[in-house]
Amino acid sequence: MAGGFEALLSPVILFFVLGAAAAFARSDLSIPEAIAKGMSLYLMAAIGLKGGVQVAASGFTSDMLAAACAGLALSFLLPLPAFLALRRFGRLDSVNAAAVAAHYGSVSVVTFVTGAEVLTSGGLPPAGYMVAVLALMETPAIVVGLWLARRGAGVGAQPKGDLLHETLLNGSVVLLVGSFAIGLVAGKEGFAPIAPVFDTAFRGILCLFLLDMGLVAARRLREARALTARLAGLALLFPVVNGTLGVAVAALIGLDAGSAAALGILAASASYIAVPAAMRLALPQADPGLYLAMSLAVTFPFNITLGIPFFTFLATRMT
């Protein structure tokens, strides 16, 4: 188990801890919003490019198809038990339960990027095609969440065209898929001239970005008003259960340890960018303070500090 928890000493994780500690101590440390957004765009472009280059080198395989199918199935199915738990144990109404459940079926790009970096540093690099799996897993949970809301409370949604545009043309989806396609076309030779920017500098920028995420998550937790003890408990339980299921499914379909851990990390993560944007459009009745507090202030820090090492450990034992 020590191998997994060595990830806790990674500079990537320690910068997140530093940011959280600074926020809890009420330090005035901050990163300007424009710079934070720029780093976010850089990270998504870099992970997409590198994934496309890796797939170009290895080619399309049966493992890639199996991982894509597994990711899609998880994204469609995970919101269902989450919705039931949020209704019965979390005591939420149908609309808020559906909105929160959608977050736990979708994925966090930053959690995946951090996990992939930690896995690579530990000698367990996930396959490049996992970036494509990440992109596939962002959208299905939104559809399921809206269906649950309409079924449970008869809630009307925004016009389908608007929702489809918001979901499929969300900035993170466009950048991930687009940069993955560019990497696929360019290959290793085409990537080599830009590697100093998108590969060599990657870890340093990720550290600074996670410093900012630590600040944001801790401040969001400090300011949370709608977050009850029951909901905080579910925000910790969901990633453990979902991530364990993700690793088990990956082991069942024969993925290598690094890719199995990555699928577990994806299943455990909760969206706090793409899904909130879609929920604001389609379910304005839902409380943003609730679903952001759970996904960003509780689940995200748990995954970054403890979830990634735990799923790495599980993957090495189950594959």
Steps between C-alpha positions, in 0.01 A plus 500: 500500500798727549542529124160664465544739790839618373280716276420710807860629492476608137555876453175504301301386805702707746427821308128425533544445873692828524216688331237343728707573812548861393126544447408344835757728666327795324814601311459760225685271258317490167552440130327745261194344335629568148825316573312208659276473193804513273665217695180296476491542121868408479455180704205380292686569176813326627325185623300479175807542283705244689214250496456540124874454441502181707202356312664592167806300606311196631202499262136422580468181704236276651602630843414852385154389386440308822608797714276736301198272544575460872533876546172570321318233704634641826399854410147390415453275805680671791245782539219251573616363841633847586153646442337239725755560777457877477122469519478245783805568711594854393133610521516712186206580274492341154643799312802553726562125531499467120733798455749366755477145361593629153823642645596157637444324169709749306872564544754756621767581244736635767467187714582287197796717398638485855446127523663436161804704605530320834462160330760587237744620765448172685577285195136416416413729208140459380446430130462808279149399399379571855477866393233396249321306776509816711331700223235231449412493871420872532160503331285186571452580869350839409233327290425253782485778759245696297293187446500434874393858573213491252390154614514587869342843497358563157755777447517657158844550347639763268453438126692195382702700250634732771586211730667303220708802408599563864592135555680401182662837430608564858849651491669214683345238269596693185858558616555143619358336188661753268847476651472120509422506125795733436733267690361203307572672167836647597650187659836501678685683225248781483485527879878519547539875420232599755597241762699753712177696553246220533713228660805644680308785666194289578583397859597848612180658369293216648656574842401867478152412380446262791624768739210712372256207520599442861421865577165484317388167649583597858332839470191340346485253790538780753212692345267204438154552650285224349747219573369275780698225674297239310582656163867542590507130589350410163754725325771281656319169447419549131863525380604193701217284365509635144879486476517146633238397245699671225819313589309170525344550156839590353655186648212293365555622142876448527644852514853551630549632854557862400191513277292315762601755762415781254152357438451474876607864540258605225212308657581646843525859380215749492462775244513859620535672161299337219204372703441820703487694173240258360297496824485879514345494155269198530416490874515857632288385797791293636726658763851567360635550851403141577639313202818711484564459873475122470697452178763772536536556874476139622543239224776677306737544800432141610588362157812713462645412840372149578299367206780491243736299727214267600391422144863456396540244777179321400605487134838347580327228705207428267675492160 
